[in-house]
CSV table of C-alpha atoms in Angstrom, one decimal:
chain,number,residue,atom,x,y,z
A,278,UNK,CA,117.5,30.1,37.5
A,279,UNK,CA,119.4,28.5,34.7
A,280,UNK,CA,120.8,31.9,33.7
A,281,UNK,CA,121.7,32.7,37.3
A,282,UNK,CA,123.5,29.4,37.9
A,283,UNK,CA,125.4,29.8,34.7
A,284,UNK,CA,126.3,33.3,35.6
A,285,UNK,CA,127.4,32.4,39.0
A,286,UNK,CA,129.4,29.4,37.8
A,287,UNK,CA,131.3,31.4,35.1
A,288,UNK,CA,131.8,34.3,37.6
A,289,UNK,CA,133.2,31.9,40.1
A,290,UNK,CA,135.5,30.5,37.5
A,291,UNK,CA,136.6,33.9,36.6
A,292,UNK,CA,137.2,34.9,40.1
A,293,UNK,CA,139.3,31.9,40.9
A,294,UNK,CA,141.5,32.5,37.7
A,295,UNK,CA,142.0,36.2,38.4
A,296,UNK,CA,142.3,36.3,42.1
A,297,UNK,CA,143.8,32.9,43.1
A,298,UNK,CA,146.8,34.7,44.6
A,299,UNK,CA,144.6,37.1,46.7
A,300,UNK,CA,142.5,34.1,47.9
A,301,UNK,CA,145.8,32.2,48.9
A,302,UNK,CA,147.0,35.4,50.7
A,303,UNK,CA,143.6,35.9,52.5
A,304,UNK,CA,143.6,32.2,53.6
A,305,UNK,CA,147.2,32.2,54.7
A,306,UNK,CA,146.3,35.4,56.8
A,307,UNK,CA,143.4,33.9,58.3
A,308,UNK,CA,145.1,30.6,59.3
A,309,UNK,CA,148.2,32.6,60.7
A,310,UNK,CA,146.2,35.3,62.5
A,311,UNK,CA,142.9,33.6,63.5
A,312,UNK,CA,142.4,36.0,66.5
A,313,UNK,CA,142.6,39.1,64.3
A,314,UNK,CA,140.0,37.6,61.8
A,315,UNK,CA,137.6,37.0,64.8
A,316,UNK,CA,138.1,40.4,66.2
A,317,UNK,CA,137.6,42.1,62.8
A,318,UNK,CA,134.3,40.2,62.3
A,319,UNK,CA,133.2,41.0,65.7
A,320,UNK,CA,133.9,44.7,65.2
A,321,UNK,CA,132.3,44.9,62.0
A,322,UNK,CA,129.2,43.1,63.4
A,323,UNK,CA,129.2,45.7,66.2
A,324,UNK,CA,129.3,48.6,64.0
A,325,UNK,CA,126.7,47.2,61.7
A,326,UNK,CA,124.5,46.2,64.6
A,327,UNK,CA,124.8,49.8,65.9
A,328,UNK,CA,123.7,51.2,62.5
A,329,UNK,CA,120.6,48.6,62.2
A,330,UNK,CA,119.5,49.1,65.9
A,331,UNK,CA,119.5,53.0,65.6
A,332,UNK,CA,117.5,52.7,62.4
A,333,UNK,CA,115.1,50.2,64.0
A,334,UNK,CA,114.6,52.5,67.0
A,335,UNK,CA,113.7,55.3,64.8
A,336,UNK,CA,111.1,53.2,63.1
A,337,UNK,CA,109.4,52.3,66.3
A,338,UNK,CA,109.4,55.9,67.5
A,339,UNK,CA,107.9,57.1,64.1
A,340,UNK,CA,105.2,54.5,64.4
A,341,UNK,CA,103.9,56.6,67.4
A,342,UNK,CA,103.7,59.7,65.4
A,343,UNK,CA,102.5,58.6,61.8
A,344,UNK,CA,100.1,56.0,60.5
A,345,UNK,CA,101.5,52.5,59.8
A,346,UNK,CA,100.8,52.8,56.1
A,347,UNK,CA,102.8,55.9,55.9
A,348,UNK,CA,105.7,54.6,58.0
A,349,UNK,CA,105.9,51.4,55.9
A,350,UNK,CA,105.8,53.3,52.6
A,351,UNK,CA,108.6,55.8,53.6
A,352,UNK,CA,110.8,52.8,55.1
A,353,UNK,CA,110.6,51.1,51.9
A,354,UNK,CA,112.5,53.9,50.2
A,355,UNK,CA,115.6,52.4,51.8
A,356,UNK,CA,116.1,50.5,48.6
A,357,UNK,CA,116.5,53.9,46.8
A,358,UNK,CA,119.0,55.1,49.5
A,359,UNK,CA,120.8,51.7,49.0
A,360,UNK,CA,120.9,52.5,45.2
A,361,UNK,CA,122.5,55.8,46.0
A,362,UNK,CA,125.1,54.6,48.5
A,363,UNK,CA,125.9,51.8,46.0
A,364,UNK,CA,126.7,54.4,43.4
A,365,UNK,CA,128.7,56.3,46.0
A,366,UNK,CA,130.5,53.5,47.7
A,367,UNK,CA,130.4,50.6,45.4
A,368,UNK,CA,131.0,52.5,42.3
A,369,UNK,CA,127.9,51.1,40.5
A,370,UNK,CA,127.1,52.6,37.0
A,371,UNK,CA,124.3,55.2,37.1
A,372,UNK,CA,121.4,54.4,34.8
A,373,UNK,CA,118.9,56.7,33.4
A,374,UNK,CA,116.0,54.4,33.9
A,375,UNK,CA,117.0,53.7,37.4
A,376,UNK,CA,117.4,57.5,38.3
A,377,UNK,CA,114.0,58.1,36.8
A,378,UNK,CA,112.5,55.4,38.9
A,379,UNK,CA,114.0,56.8,42.0
A,380,UNK,CA,112.6,60.3,41.1
A,381,UNK,CA,109.1,58.9,40.5
A,382,UNK,CA,109.1,56.9,43.6
A,383,UNK,CA,110.4,59.8,45.8
A,384,UNK,CA,107.5,61.8,44.4
A,385,UNK,CA,105.1,59.1,45.4
A,386,UNK,CA,106.4,59.0,48.9
A,387,UNK,CA,106.1,62.8,49.2
A,388,UNK,CA,102.4,62.5,48.0
A,389,UNK,CA,101.7,59.8,50.8
A,390,UNK,CA,103.5,61.6,53.5
A,391,UNK,CA,102.6,65.2,52.8
A,392,UNK,CA,99.6,65.5,50.5
A,393,UNK,CA,96.8,64.8,52.9
A,394,UNK,CA,98.7,66.4,55.8
A,395,UNK,CA,98.2,69.9,54.2
A,396,UNK,CA,94.6,69.2,53.4
A,397,UNK,CA,94.0,68.5,57.0
A,398,UNK,CA,95.4,71.8,58.3
A,399,UNK,CA,93.4,73.7,55.8
A,400,UNK,CA,90.0,72.4,57.0
A,401,UNK,CA,88.1,73.4,60.2
A,402,UNK,CA,88.4,76.4,62.5
A,403,UNK,CA,89.1,77.3,66.2
A,404,UNK,CA,90.1,74.5,68.5
A,405,UNK,CA,89.6,71.8,65.7
A,406,UNK,CA,92.1,73.9,63.6
A,407,UNK,CA,94.6,73.8,66.3
A,408,UNK,CA,94.2,70.1,66.9
A,409,UNK,CA,94.6,69.3,63.3
A,410,UNK,CA,97.7,71.6,63.1
A,411,UNK,CA,99.3,69.7,66.0
A,412,UNK,CA,98.4,66.4,64.6
A,413,UNK,CA,100.0,67.5,61.1
A,414,UNK,CA,103.2,68.5,63.0
A,415,UNK,CA,103.3,65.1,64.7
A,416,UNK,CA,102.9,63.4,61.5
A,417,UNK,CA,105.7,65.5,59.8
A,418,UNK,CA,108.0,64.4,62.7
A,419,UNK,CA,107.1,60.7,62.0
A,420,UNK,CA,107.6,61.1,58.4
A,421,UNK,CA,111.1,62.7,59.0
A,422,UNK,CA,112.0,59.9,61.5
A,423,UNK,CA,110.9,57.2,59.0
A,424,UNK,CA,113.0,58.9,56.4
A,425,UNK,CA,116.0,58.8,58.6
A,426,UNK,CA,115.3,55.1,59.3
A,427,UNK,CA,115.2,54.4,55.6
A,428,UNK,CA,118.5,56.1,55.1
A,429,UNK,CA,120.2,54.2,57.8
A,430,UNK,CA,118.8,51.0,56.5
A,431,UNK,CA,120.1,51.7,53.0
A,432,UNK,CA,123.5,52.6,54.3
A,433,UNK,CA,123.5,49.4,56.4
A,434,UNK,CA,122.7,47.2,53.3
A,435,UNK,CA,125.3,48.9,51.3
A,436,UNK,CA,128.1,48.6,54.1
A,437,UNK,CA,127.1,45.0,54.7
A,438,UNK,CA,127.5,44.1,51.0
A,439,UNK,CA,131.0,46.0,50.9
A,440,UNK,CA,132.5,44.7,54.1
A,441,UNK,CA,130.7,41.6,55.2
A,442,UNK,CA,130.2,39.7,52.0
A,443,UNK,CA,133.3,38.0,50.5
A,444,UNK,CA,133.8,38.9,46.8
A,445,UNK,CA,133.0,36.1,44.4
A,446,UNK,CA,131.7,33.8,47.2
A,447,UNK,CA,128.1,33.0,47.9
A,448,UNK,CA,127.2,31.0,51.0
A,449,UNK,CA,124.2,30.7,53.2
A,450,UNK,CA,126.2,29.5,56.0
A,451,UNK,CA,128.3,32.8,56.0
A,452,UNK,CA,125.0,34.8,55.8
A,453,UNK,CA,123.6,33.0,58.8
A,454,UNK,CA,127.0,33.4,60.5
A,455,UNK,CA,127.0,37.1,60.1
A,456,UNK,CA,123.3,37.4,61.1
A,457,UNK,CA,124.0,35.5,64.2
A,458,UNK,CA,126.9,37.8,65.0
A,459,UNK,CA,124.5,40.9,64.6
A,460,UNK,CA,122.1,39.3,67.1
A,461,UNK,CA,124.9,38.4,69.6
A,462,UNK,CA,126.1,42.1,69.5
A,463,UNK,CA,122.5,43.3,69.9
A,464,UNK,CA,122.1,40.9,72.9
A,465,UNK,CA,125.2,41.8,74.6
A,466,UNK,CA,125.7,45.6,73.8
A,467,UNK,CA,122.6,47.4,72.6
A,468,UNK,CA,120.5,46.7,75.9
A,469,UNK,CA,122.5,49.4,77.6
A,470,UNK,CA,120.7,52.4,76.1
A,471,UNK,CA,117.4,51.2,77.7
A,472,UNK,CA,118.4,52.0,81.3
A,473,UNK,CA,120.2,55.1,80.2
A,474,UNK,CA,117.2,56.5,78.4
A,475,UNK,CA,115.0,55.7,81.4
A,476,UNK,CA,117.3,57.4,83.8
A,477,UNK,CA,117.4,60.5,81.6
A,478,UNK,CA,113.7,60.5,81.3
A,479,UNK,CA,113.8,60.2,77.5
A,480,UNK,CA,112.1,56.9,77.1
A,481,UNK,CA,110.4,55.4,80.4
A,482,UNK,CA,110.8,51.7,80.6
A,483,UNK,CA,107.9,49.7,82.0
A,484,UNK,CA,107.5,45.9,82.3
A,485,UNK,CA,104.9,44.7,79.9
A,486,UNK,CA,101.7,43.1,80.9
A,487,UNK,CA,100.6,39.7,79.7
A,488,UNK,CA,98.9,41.1,76.6
A,489,UNK,CA,101.7,43.2,75.7
A,490,UNK,CA,104.2,40.5,76.1
A,491,UNK,CA,102.2,38.2,73.9
A,492,UNK,CA,102.2,41.0,71.1
A,493,UNK,CA,106.0,41.5,71.6
A,494,UNK,CA,106.7,37.8,71.4
A,495,UNK,CA,104.5,37.8,68.2
A,496,UNK,CA,106.3,40.8,66.8
A,497,UNK,CA,109.7,39.1,67.5
A,498,UNK,CA,108.5,35.8,65.8
A,499,UNK,CA,107.5,37.7,62.8
A,500,UNK,CA,110.8,39.6,62.8
A,501,UNK,CA,112.8,36.6,62.8
A,502,UNK,CA,110.8,35.1,59.9
A,503,UNK,CA,111.2,38.3,57.9
A,504,UNK,CA,115.0,38.7,58.6
A,505,UNK,CA,115.6,35.0,57.7
A,506,UNK,CA,113.6,35.2,54.5
A,507,UNK,CA,115.1,38.6,53.6
A,508,UNK,CA,118.8,37.5,54.1
A,509,UNK,CA,118.1,34.2,52.1
A,510,UNK,CA,116.5,36.4,49.3
A,511,UNK,CA,119.7,38.6,49.4
A,512,UNK,CA,121.9,35.5,49.0
A,513,UNK,CA,120.0,33.9,46.3
A,514,UNK,CA,118.9,36.9,44.2
A,515,UNK,CA,120.0,40.6,44.6
A,516,UNK,CA,119.2,43.4,47.2
A,517,UNK,CA,117.1,45.2,44.8
A,518,UNK,CA,114.8,42.3,44.0
A,519,UNK,CA,114.7,41.5,47.7
A,520,UNK,CA,113.6,45.1,48.3
A,521,UNK,CA,110.9,44.9,45.6
A,522,UNK,CA,109.4,41.9,47.4
A,523,UNK,CA,109.3,43.9,50.7
A,524,UNK,CA,107.3,46.6,48.8
A,525,UNK,CA,104.3,44.3,49.0
A,526,UNK,CA,104.0,45.2,52.6
A,527,UNK,CA,102.7,48.8,51.3
A,528,UNK,CA,99.2,47.7,50.2
A,529,UNK,CA,99.1,45.1,52.8
A,530,UNK,CA,99.6,47.7,55.7
A,531,UNK,CA,97.2,50.2,53.9
A,532,UNK,CA,94.6,47.4,54.0
A,533,UNK,CA,95.3,46.9,57.7
A,534,UNK,CA,95.0,50.6,58.5
A,535,UNK,CA,91.6,50.7,56.7
A,536,UNK,CA,90.2,47.5,58.3
A,537,UNK,CA,91.6,47.6,61.8
A,538,UNK,CA,92.2,51.4,62.7
A,539,UNK,CA,89.6,52.7,60.3
A,540,UNK,CA,91.9,55.1,58.5
A,541,UNK,CA,90.4,56.2,55.0
A,542,UNK,CA,93.0,56.6,52.4
A,543,UNK,CA,92.9,59.9,50.5
A,544,UNK,CA,93.6,60.5,46.9
A,545,UNK,CA,97.1,61.5,47.7
A,546,UNK,CA,97.9,58.2,49.3
A,547,UNK,CA,96.5,56.2,46.3
A,548,UNK,CA,98.3,58.3,43.8
A,549,UNK,CA,101.5,58.0,45.9
A,550,UNK,CA,101.3,54.3,46.2
A,551,UNK,CA,100.7,54.0,42.4
A,552,UNK,CA,103.8,56.1,41.8
A,553,UNK,CA,106.0,54.0,44.1
A,554,UNK,CA,104.8,50.8,42.5
A,555,UNK,CA,105.4,52.4,39.1
A,556,UNK,CA,109.0,53.2,40.2
A,557,UNK,CA,109.6,49.7,41.3
A,558,UNK,CA,108.2,48.3,38.1
A,559,UNK,CA,110.8,50.5,36.1
A,560,UNK,CA,113.6,49.3,38.3
A,561,UNK,CA,112.6,45.8,37.8
A,562,UNK,CA,112.6,46.2,34.0
A,563,UNK,CA,116.1,47.8,34.4
A,564,UNK,CA,117.4,45.0,36.3
A,565,UNK,CA,115.8,42.3,33.8
A,566,UNK,CA,117.3,44.1,30.9
A,567,UNK,CA,120.8,44.1,32.6
A,568,UNK,CA,120.4,40.4,33.4
A,569,UNK,CA,119.5,39.7,29.7
A,570,UNK,CA,122.4,41.6,28.5
A,571,UNK,CA,124.8,39.9,30.7
A,572,UNK,CA,123.4,36.5,29.7
A,573,UNK,CA,123.9,37.4,26.0
A,574,UNK,CA,127.4,38.5,26.7
A,575,UNK,CA,128.2,35.3,28.4
A,576,UNK,CA,126.6,33.2,25.5
A,577,UNK,CA,128.6,35.1,23.0
A,578,UNK,CA,131.8,34.5,25.1
A,579,UNK,CA,130.9,30.7,25.3
A,580,UNK,CA,130.4,30.6,21.4
A,581,UNK,CA,133.8,32.3,20.9
A,582,UNK,CA,135.6,29.9,23.1
A,583,UNK,CA,133.8,26.8,21.5
A,584,UNK,CA,134.7,28.1,17.9
A,585,UNK,CA,138.3,28.8,19.0
A,586,UNK,CA,138.6,25.3,20.4
């Protein structure tokens, strides 16, 4: 915490010194054209909400085709897509350790998603073989939908970082403001696909009964807690460390699958989970090493400035 506060203080001072003119220009523009600023924020929130809602819809569809442990594992590869898009869009430096960690984790996801599916198809004969083949195809579809969801979430995080977070400025108020805008856009706009999908026969809408409504309310409450905690973690730490914390859901959901739904975990799922955790451990090591190097560089700069004084 001391190192982080020191880094933020020095980065803030450097930003103020180097970009004072830019800040004055942006502040003058905001004061002279407040309507344009509001429209830009609303348009950005609408685009981000569209990407977020589309990815979330793919997640809910994928749950109907694959087990929760698989969907959760593949969904958590969104941090790797976030790293990929960060290199492409934010021009972050490529590091060999992080690339190796991404490769190991992707192999782990492939083991979890595809390893036991192939084994299921090879067993049995006759009607059982056909049933297993159909189940395997359904799981492959769920895996593909989960992967598309992870890619969309990774792109959403990078676009949010690039366009919705002011450079050199950290504020929980701003995070809450943008989160509220995303929720307002979802409530105002993105209910429209529901009757459209119902009319086209793609997704039939039915009013939930009391039990389903209670489960939906519980899911919404957990979603609010998750999103609030995740956004605060993003503000106080970094997207990578926040994503690492989310990875704790993989063993948790595997345990739920075993206890509640009676799903036995094959060796491929265990090996894949171990590979994913090993990849995240490597990413954590790389991030801690980078933070230590930055702290040493700042300490050296402070020593030079003190000796010069």
